[in-house]
mmCIF file of N, CA and C in Angstrom:
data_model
loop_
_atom_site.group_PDB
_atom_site.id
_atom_site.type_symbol
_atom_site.label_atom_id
_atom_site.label_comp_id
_atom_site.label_asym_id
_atom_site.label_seq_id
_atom_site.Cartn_x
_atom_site.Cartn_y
_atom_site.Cartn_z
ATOM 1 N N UNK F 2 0.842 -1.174 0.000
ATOM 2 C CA UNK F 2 0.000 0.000 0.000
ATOM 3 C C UNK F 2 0.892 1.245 0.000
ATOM 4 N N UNK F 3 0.779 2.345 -0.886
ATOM 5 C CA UNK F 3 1.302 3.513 -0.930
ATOM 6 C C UNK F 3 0.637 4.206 0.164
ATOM 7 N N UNK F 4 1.218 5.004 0.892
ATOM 8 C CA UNK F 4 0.881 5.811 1.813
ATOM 9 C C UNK F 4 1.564 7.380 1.721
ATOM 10 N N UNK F 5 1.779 7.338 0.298
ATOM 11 C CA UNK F 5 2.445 8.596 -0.168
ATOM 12 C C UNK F 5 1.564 9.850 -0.072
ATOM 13 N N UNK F 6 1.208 10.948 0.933
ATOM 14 C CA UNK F 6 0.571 11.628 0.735
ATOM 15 C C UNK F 6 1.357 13.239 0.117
ATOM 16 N N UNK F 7 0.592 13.631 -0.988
ATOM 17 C CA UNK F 7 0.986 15.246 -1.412
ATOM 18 C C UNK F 7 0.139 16.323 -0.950
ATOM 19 N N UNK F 8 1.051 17.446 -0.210
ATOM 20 C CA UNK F 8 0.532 18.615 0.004
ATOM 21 C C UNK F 8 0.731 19.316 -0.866
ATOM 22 N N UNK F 9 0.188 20.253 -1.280
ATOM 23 C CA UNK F 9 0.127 21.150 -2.354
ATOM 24 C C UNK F 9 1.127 22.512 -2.238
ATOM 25 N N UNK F 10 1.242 23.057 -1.146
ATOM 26 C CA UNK F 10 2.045 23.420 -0.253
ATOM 27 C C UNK F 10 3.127 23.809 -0.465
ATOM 28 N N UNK F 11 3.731 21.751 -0.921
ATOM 29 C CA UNK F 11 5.181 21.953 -1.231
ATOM 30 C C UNK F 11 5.807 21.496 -2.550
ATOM 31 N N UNK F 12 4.657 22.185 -3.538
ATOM 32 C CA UNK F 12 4.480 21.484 -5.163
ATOM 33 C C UNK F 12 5.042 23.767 -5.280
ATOM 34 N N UNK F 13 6.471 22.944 -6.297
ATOM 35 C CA UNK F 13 6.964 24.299 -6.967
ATOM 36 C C UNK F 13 8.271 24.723 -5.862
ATOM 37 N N UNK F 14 8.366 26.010 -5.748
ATOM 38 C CA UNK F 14 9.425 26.628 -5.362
ATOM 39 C C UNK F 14 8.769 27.268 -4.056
ATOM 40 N N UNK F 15 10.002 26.734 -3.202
ATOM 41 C CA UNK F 15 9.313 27.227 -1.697
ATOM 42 C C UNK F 15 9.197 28.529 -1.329
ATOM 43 N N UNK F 16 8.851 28.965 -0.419
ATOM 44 C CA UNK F 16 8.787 30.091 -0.023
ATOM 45 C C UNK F 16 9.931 31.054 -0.337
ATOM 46 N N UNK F 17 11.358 30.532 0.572
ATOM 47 C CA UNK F 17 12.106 31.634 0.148
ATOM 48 C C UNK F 17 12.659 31.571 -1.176
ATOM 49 N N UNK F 18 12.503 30.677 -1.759
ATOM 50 C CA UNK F 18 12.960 31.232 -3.573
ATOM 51 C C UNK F 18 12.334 32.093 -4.252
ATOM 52 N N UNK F 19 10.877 31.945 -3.303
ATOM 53 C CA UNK F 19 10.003 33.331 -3.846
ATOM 54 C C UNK F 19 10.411 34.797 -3.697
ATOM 55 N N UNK F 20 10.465 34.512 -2.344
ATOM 56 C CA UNK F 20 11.017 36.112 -2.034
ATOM 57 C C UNK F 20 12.601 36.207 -2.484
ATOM 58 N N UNK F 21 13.728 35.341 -2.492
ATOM 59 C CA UNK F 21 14.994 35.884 -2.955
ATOM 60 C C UNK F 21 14.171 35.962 -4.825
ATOM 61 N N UNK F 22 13.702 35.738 -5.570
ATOM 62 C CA UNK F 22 13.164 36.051 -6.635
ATOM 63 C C UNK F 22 12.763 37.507 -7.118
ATOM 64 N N UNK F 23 12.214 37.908 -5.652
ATOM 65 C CA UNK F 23 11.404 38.895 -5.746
ATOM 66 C C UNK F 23 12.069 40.005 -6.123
ATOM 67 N N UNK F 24 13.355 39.753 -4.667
ATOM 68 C CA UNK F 24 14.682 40.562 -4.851
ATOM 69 C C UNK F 24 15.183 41.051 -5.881
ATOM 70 N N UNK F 25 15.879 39.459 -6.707
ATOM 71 C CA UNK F 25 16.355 39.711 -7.775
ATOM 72 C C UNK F 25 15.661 40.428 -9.027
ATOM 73 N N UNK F 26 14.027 40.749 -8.675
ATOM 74 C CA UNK F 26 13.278 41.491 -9.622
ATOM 75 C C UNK F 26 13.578 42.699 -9.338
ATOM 76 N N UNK F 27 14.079 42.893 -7.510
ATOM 77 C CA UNK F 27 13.994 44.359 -7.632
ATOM 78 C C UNK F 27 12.794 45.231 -6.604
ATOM 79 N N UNK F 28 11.989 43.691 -6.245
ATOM 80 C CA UNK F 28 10.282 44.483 -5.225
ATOM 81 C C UNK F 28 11.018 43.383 -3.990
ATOM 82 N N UNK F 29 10.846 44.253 -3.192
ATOM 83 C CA UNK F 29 10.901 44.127 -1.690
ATOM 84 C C UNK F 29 8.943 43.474 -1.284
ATOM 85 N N UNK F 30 9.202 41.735 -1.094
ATOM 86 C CA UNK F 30 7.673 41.461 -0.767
ATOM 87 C C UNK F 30 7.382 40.691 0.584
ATOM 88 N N UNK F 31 6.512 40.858 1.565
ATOM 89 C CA UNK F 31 6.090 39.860 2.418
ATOM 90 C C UNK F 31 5.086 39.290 2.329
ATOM 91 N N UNK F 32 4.552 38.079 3.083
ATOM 92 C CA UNK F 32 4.045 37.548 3.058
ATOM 93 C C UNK F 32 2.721 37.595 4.117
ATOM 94 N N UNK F 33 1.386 37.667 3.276
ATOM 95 C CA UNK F 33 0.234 38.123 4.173
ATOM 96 C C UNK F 33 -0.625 37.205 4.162
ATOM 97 N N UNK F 34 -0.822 36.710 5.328
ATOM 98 C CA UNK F 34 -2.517 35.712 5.712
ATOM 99 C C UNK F 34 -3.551 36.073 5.258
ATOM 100 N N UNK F 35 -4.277 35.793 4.490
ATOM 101 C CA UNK F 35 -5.300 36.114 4.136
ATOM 102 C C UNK F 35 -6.757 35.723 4.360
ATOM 103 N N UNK F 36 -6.070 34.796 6.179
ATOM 104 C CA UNK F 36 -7.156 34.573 7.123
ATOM 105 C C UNK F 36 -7.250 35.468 8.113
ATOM 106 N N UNK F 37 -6.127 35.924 8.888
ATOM 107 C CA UNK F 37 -6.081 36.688 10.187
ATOM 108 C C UNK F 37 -4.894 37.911 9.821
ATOM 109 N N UNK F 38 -4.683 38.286 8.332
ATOM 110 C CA UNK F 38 -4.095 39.794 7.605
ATOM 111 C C UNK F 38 -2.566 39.806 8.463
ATOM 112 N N UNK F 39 -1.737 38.851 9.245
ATOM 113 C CA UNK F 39 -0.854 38.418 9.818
ATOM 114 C C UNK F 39 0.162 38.957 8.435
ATOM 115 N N UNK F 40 1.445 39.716 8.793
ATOM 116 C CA UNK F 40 2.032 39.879 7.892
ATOM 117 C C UNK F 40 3.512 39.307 8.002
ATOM 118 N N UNK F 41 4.232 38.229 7.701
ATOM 119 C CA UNK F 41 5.188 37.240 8.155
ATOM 120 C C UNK F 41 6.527 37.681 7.423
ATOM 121 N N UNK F 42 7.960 37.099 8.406
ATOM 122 C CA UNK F 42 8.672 37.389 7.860
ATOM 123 C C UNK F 42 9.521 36.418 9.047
ATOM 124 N N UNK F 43 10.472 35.500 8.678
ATOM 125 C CA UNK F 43 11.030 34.790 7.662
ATOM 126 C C UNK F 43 9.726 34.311 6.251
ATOM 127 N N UNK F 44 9.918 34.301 5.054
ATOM 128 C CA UNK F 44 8.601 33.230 4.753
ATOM 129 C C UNK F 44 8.559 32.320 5.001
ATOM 130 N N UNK F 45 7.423 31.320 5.220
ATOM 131 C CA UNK F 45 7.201 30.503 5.595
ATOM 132 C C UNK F 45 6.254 29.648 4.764
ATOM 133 N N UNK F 46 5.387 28.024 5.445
ATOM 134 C CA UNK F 46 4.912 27.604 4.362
ATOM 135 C C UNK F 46 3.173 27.856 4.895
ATOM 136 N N UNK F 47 3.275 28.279 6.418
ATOM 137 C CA UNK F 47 2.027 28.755 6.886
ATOM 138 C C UNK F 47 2.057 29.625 7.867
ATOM 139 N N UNK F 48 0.670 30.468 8.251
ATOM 140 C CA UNK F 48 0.993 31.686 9.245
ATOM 141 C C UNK F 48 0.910 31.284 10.777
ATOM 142 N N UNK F 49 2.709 31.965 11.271
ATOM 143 C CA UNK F 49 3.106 31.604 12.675
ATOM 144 C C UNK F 49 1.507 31.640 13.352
ATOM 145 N N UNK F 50 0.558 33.189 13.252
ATOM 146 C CA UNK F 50 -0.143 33.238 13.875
ATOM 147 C C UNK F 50 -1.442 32.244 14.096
ATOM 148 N N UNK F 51 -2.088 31.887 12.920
ATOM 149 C CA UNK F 51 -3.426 31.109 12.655
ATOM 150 C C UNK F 51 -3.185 29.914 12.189
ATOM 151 N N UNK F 52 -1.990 29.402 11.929
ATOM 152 C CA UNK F 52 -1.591 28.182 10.778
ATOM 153 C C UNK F 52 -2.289 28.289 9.732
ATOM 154 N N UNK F 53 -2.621 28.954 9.292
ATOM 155 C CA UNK F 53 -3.154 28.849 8.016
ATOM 156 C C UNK F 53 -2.366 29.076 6.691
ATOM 157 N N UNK F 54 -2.398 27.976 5.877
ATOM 158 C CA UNK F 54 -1.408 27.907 4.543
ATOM 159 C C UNK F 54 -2.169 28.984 3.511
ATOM 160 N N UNK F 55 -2.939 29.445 3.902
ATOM 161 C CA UNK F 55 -3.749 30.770 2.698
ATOM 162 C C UNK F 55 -2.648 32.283 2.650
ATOM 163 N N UNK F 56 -1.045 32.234 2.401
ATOM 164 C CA UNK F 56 -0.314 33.239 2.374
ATOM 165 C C UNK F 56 -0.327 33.626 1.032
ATOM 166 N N UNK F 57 -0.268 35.333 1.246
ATOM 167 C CA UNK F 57 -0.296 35.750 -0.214
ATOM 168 C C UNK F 57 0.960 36.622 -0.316
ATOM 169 N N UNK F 58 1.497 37.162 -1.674
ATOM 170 C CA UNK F 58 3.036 37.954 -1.227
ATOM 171 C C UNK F 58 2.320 39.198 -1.805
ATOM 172 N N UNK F 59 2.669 40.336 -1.029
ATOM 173 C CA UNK F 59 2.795 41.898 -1.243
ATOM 174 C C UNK F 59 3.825 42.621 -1.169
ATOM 175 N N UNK F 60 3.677 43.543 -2.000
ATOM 176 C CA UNK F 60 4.748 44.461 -2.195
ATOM 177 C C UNK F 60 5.156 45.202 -0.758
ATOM 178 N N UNK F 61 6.166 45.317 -0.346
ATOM 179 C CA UNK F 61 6.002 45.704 1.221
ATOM 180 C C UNK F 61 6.883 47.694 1.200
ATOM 181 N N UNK F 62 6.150 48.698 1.656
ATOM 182 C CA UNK F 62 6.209 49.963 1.355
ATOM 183 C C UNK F 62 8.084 49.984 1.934
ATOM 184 N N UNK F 63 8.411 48.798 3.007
ATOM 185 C CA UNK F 63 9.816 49.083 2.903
ATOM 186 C C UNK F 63 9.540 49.958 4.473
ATOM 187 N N UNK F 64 8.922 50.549 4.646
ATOM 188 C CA UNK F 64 8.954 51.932 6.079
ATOM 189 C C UNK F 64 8.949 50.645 7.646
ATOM 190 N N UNK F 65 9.882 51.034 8.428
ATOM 191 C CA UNK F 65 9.601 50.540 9.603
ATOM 192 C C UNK F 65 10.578 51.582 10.806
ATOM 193 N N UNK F 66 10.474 51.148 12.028
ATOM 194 C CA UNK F 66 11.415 51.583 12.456
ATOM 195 C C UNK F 66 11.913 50.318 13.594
ATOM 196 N N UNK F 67 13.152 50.673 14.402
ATOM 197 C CA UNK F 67 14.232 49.880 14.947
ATOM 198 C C UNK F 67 13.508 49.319 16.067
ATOM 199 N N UNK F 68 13.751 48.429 16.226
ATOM 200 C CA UNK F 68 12.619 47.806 17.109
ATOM 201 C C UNK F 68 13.867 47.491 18.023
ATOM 202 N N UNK F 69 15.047 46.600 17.745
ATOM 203 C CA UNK F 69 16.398 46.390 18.892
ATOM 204 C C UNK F 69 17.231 46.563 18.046
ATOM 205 N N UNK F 70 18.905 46.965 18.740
ATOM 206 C CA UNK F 70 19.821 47.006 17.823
ATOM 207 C C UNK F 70 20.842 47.000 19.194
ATOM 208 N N UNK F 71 22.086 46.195 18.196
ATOM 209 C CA UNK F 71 23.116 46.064 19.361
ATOM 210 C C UNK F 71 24.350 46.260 17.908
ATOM 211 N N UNK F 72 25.313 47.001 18.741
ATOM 212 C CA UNK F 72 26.857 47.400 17.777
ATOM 213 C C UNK F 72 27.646 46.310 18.086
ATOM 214 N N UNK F 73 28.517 45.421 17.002
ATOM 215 C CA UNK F 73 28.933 44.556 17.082
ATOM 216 C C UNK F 73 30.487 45.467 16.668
ATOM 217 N N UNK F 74 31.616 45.001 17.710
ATOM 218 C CA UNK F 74 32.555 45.130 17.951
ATOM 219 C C UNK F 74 33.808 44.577 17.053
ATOM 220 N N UNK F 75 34.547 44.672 16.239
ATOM 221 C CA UNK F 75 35.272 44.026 15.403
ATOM 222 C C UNK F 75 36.643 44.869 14.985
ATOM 223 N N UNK F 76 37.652 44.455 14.623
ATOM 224 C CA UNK F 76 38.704 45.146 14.270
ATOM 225 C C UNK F 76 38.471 45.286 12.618
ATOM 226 N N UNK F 77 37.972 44.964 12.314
ATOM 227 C CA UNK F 77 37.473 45.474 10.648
ATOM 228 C C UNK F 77 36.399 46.561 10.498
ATOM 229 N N UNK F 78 35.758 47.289 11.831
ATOM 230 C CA UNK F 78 34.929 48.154 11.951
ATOM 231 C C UNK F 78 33.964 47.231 12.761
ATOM 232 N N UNK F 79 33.083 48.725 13.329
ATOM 233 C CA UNK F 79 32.372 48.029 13.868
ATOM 234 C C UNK F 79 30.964 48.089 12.801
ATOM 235 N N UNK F 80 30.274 47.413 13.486
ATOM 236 C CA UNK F 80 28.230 46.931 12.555
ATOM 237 C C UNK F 80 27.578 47.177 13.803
ATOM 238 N N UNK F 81 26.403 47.183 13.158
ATOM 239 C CA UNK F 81 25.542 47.095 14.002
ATOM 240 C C UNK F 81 24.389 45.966 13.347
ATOM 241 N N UNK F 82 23.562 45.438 14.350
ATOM 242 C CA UNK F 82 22.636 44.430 13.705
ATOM 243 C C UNK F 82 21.339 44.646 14.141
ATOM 244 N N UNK F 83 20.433 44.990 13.981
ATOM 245 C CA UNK F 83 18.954 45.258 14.041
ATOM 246 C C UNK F 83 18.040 44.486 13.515
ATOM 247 N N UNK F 84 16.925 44.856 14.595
ATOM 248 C CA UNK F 84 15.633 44.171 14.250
ATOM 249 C C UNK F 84 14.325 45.131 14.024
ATOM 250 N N UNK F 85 14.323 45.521 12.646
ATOM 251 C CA UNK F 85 13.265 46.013 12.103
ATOM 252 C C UNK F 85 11.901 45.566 12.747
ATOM 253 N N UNK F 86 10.725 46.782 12.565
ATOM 254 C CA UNK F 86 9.893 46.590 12.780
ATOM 255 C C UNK F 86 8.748 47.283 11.456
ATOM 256 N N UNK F 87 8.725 46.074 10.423
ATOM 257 C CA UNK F 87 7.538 47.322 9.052
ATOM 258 C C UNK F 87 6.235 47.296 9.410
ATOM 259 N N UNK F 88 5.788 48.327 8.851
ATOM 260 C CA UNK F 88 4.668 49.223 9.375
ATOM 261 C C UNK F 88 3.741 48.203 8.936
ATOM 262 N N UNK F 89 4.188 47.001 8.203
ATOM 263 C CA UNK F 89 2.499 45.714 8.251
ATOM 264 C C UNK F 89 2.934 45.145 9.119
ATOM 265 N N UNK F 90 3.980 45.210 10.023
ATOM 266 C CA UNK F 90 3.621 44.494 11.936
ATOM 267 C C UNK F 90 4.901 43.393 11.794
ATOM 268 N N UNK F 91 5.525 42.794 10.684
ATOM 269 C CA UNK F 91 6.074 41.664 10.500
ATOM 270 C C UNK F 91 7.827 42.229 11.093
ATOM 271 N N UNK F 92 8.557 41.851 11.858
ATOM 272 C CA UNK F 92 10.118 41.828 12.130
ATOM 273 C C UNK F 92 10.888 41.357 11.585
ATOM 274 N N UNK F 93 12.066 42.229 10.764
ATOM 275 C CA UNK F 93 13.204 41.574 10.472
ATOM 276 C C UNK F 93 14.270 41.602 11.052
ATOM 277 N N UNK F 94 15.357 41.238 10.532
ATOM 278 C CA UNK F 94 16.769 41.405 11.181
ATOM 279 C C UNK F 94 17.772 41.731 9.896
ATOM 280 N N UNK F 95 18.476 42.905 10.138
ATOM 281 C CA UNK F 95 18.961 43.346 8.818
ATOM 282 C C UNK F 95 20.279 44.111 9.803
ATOM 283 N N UNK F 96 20.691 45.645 8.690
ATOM 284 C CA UNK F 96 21.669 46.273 9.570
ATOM 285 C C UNK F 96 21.063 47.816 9.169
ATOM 286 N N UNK F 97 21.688 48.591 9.650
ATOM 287 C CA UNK F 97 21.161 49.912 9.421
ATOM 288 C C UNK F 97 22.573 50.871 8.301
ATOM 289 N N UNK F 98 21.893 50.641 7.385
ATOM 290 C CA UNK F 98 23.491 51.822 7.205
ATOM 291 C C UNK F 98 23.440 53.197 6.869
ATOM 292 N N UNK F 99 24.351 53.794 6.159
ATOM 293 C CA UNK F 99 24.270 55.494 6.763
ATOM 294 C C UNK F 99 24.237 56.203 7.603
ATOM 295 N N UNK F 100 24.717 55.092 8.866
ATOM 296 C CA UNK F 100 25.257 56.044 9.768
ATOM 297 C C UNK F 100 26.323 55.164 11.033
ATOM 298 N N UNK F 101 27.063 55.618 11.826
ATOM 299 C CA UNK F 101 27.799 54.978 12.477
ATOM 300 C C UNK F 101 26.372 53.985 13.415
ATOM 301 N N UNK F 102 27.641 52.816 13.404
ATOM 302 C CA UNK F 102 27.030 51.425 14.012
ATOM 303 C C UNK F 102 26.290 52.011 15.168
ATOM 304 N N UNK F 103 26.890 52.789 16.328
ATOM 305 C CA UNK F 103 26.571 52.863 17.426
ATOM 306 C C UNK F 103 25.526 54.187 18.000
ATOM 307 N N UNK F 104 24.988 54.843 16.828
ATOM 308 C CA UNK F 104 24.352 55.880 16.068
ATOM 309 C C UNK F 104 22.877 55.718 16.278
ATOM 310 N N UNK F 105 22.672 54.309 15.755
ATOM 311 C CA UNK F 105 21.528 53.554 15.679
ATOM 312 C C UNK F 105 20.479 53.270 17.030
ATOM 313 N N UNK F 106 19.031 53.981 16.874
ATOM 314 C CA UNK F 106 18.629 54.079 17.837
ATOM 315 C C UNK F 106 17.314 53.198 18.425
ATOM 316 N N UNK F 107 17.141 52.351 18.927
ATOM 317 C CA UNK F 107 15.591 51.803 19.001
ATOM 318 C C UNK F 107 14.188 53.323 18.736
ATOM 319 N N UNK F 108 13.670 52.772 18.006
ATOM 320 C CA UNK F 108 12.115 54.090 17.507
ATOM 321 C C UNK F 108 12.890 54.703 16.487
ATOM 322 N N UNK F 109 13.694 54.657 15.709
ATOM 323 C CA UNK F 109 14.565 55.260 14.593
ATOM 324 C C UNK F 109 13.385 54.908 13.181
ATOM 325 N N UNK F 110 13.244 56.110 12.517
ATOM 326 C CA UNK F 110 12.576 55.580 11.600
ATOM 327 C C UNK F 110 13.156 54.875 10.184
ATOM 328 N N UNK F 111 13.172 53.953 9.556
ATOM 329 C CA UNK F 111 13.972 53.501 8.471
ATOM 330 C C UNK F 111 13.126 53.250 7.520
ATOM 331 N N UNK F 112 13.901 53.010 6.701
ATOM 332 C CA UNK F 112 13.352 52.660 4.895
ATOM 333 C C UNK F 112 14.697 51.807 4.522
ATOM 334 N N UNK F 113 14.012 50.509 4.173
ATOM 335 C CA UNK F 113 14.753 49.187 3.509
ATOM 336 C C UNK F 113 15.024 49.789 1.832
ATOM 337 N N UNK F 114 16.029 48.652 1.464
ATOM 338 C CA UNK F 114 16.466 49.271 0.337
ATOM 339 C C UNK F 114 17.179 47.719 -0.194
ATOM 340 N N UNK F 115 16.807 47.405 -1.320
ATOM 341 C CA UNK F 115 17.706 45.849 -1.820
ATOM 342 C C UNK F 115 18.792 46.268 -2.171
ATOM 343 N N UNK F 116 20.322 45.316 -1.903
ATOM 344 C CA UNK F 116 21.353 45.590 -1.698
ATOM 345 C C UNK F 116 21.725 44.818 -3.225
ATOM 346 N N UNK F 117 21.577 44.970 -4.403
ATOM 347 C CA UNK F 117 21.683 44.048 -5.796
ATOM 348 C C UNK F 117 22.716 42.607 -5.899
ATOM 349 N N UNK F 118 22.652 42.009 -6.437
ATOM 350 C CA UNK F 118 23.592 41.085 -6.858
ATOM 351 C C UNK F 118 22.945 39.824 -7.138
ATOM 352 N N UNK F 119 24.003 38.882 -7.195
ATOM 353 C CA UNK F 119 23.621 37.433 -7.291
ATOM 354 C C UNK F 119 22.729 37.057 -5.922
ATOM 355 N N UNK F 120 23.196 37.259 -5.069
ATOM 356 C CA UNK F 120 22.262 37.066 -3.953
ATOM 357 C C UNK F 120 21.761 38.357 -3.397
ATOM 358 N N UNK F 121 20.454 39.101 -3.586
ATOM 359 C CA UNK F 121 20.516 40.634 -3.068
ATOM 360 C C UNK F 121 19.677 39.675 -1.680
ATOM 361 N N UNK F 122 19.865 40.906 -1.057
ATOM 362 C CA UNK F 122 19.292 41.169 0.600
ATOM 363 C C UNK F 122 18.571 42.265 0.706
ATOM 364 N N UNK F 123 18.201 42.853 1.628
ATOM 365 C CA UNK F 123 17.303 43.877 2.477
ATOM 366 C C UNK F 123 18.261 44.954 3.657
ATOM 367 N N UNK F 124 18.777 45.973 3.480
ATOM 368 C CA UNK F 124 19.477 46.854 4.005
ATOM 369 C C UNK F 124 18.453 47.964 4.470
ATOM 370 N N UNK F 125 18.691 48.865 5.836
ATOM 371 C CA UNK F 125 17.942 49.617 5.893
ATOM 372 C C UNK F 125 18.614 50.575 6.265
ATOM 373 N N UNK F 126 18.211 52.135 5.684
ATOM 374 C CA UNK F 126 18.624 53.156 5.686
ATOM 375 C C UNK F 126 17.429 54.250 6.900
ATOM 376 N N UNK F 127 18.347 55.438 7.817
ATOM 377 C CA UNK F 127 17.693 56.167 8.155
ATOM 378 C C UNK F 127 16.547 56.874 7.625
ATOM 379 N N UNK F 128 15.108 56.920 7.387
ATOM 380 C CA UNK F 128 14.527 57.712 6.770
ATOM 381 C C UNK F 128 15.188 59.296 6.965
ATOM 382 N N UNK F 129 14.284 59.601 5.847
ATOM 383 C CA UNK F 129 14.581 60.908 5.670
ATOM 384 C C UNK F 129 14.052 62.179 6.758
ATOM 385 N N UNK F 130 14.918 63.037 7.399
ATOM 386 C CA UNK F 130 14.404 63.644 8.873
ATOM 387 C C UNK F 130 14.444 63.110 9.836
ATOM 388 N N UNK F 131 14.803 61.906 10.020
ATOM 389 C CA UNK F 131 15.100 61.518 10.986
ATOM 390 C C UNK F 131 16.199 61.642 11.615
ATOM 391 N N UNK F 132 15.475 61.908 13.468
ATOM 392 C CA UNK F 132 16.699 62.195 14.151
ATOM 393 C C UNK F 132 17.990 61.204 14.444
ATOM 394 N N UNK F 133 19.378 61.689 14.127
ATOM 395 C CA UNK F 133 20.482 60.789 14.030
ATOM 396 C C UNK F 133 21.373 61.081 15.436
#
């Protein structure tokens, strides 16, 4: 007896090939429940909040501000590493640049920005007026 069962789920390209895809297009996207409007970030294959596999991807406006940040110490300079907070509720972890590592403030307002290449990422910059 086969007892092979298929989820649909995991037919195609998973989650994050979607979003590094997205990148490489150039749109910064997360991922939204479209049971309980939950807006996720790592992607995933269902929502942390409701389990529900009904995720849809949106263009994400990029605006959040610093939710934690700690300056990492190094003889090659120092970084800093942060945890975004975008204005659809979802947390990342990125770095802040444009301004010194230790600069960087929790409630700082930012704007993400894709960093290009073979593998692009998610970088976030001080918004504009904001206090430094």
């Amino acid at each position: 007896m086969d007892q092979t069962h298929t989820d649909p789920r995991f037919d195609g390209p998973g989650p994050d090939a979607q979003y590094r895809q997205s990148l490489l297009e150039g749109r910064f996207e997360l991922q939204h429940c479209e049971d309980c409007s939950a807006a996720r970030f790592p992607p995933a294959l269902v929502c942390r909040r409701c389990g529900s596999a009904r995720l849809a991807w949106r263009v994400s406006s990029g605006v959040g501000e610093v939710y934690a940040t700690t300056t990492v110490r190094d003889r090659a300079g120092d970084y800093n590493v942060a945890i975004v907070e975008l204005e659809q509720g979802a947390r990342m972890m990125s770095r802040i640049d444009g301004i010194a590592a230790d600069a960087v403030r929790m409630g700082m307002p930012v704007q993400a920005h894709i960093v290009p290449g073979d593998e692009p990422f998610v970088v976030f910059t001080p918004s504009p007026g904001a206090p430094l």
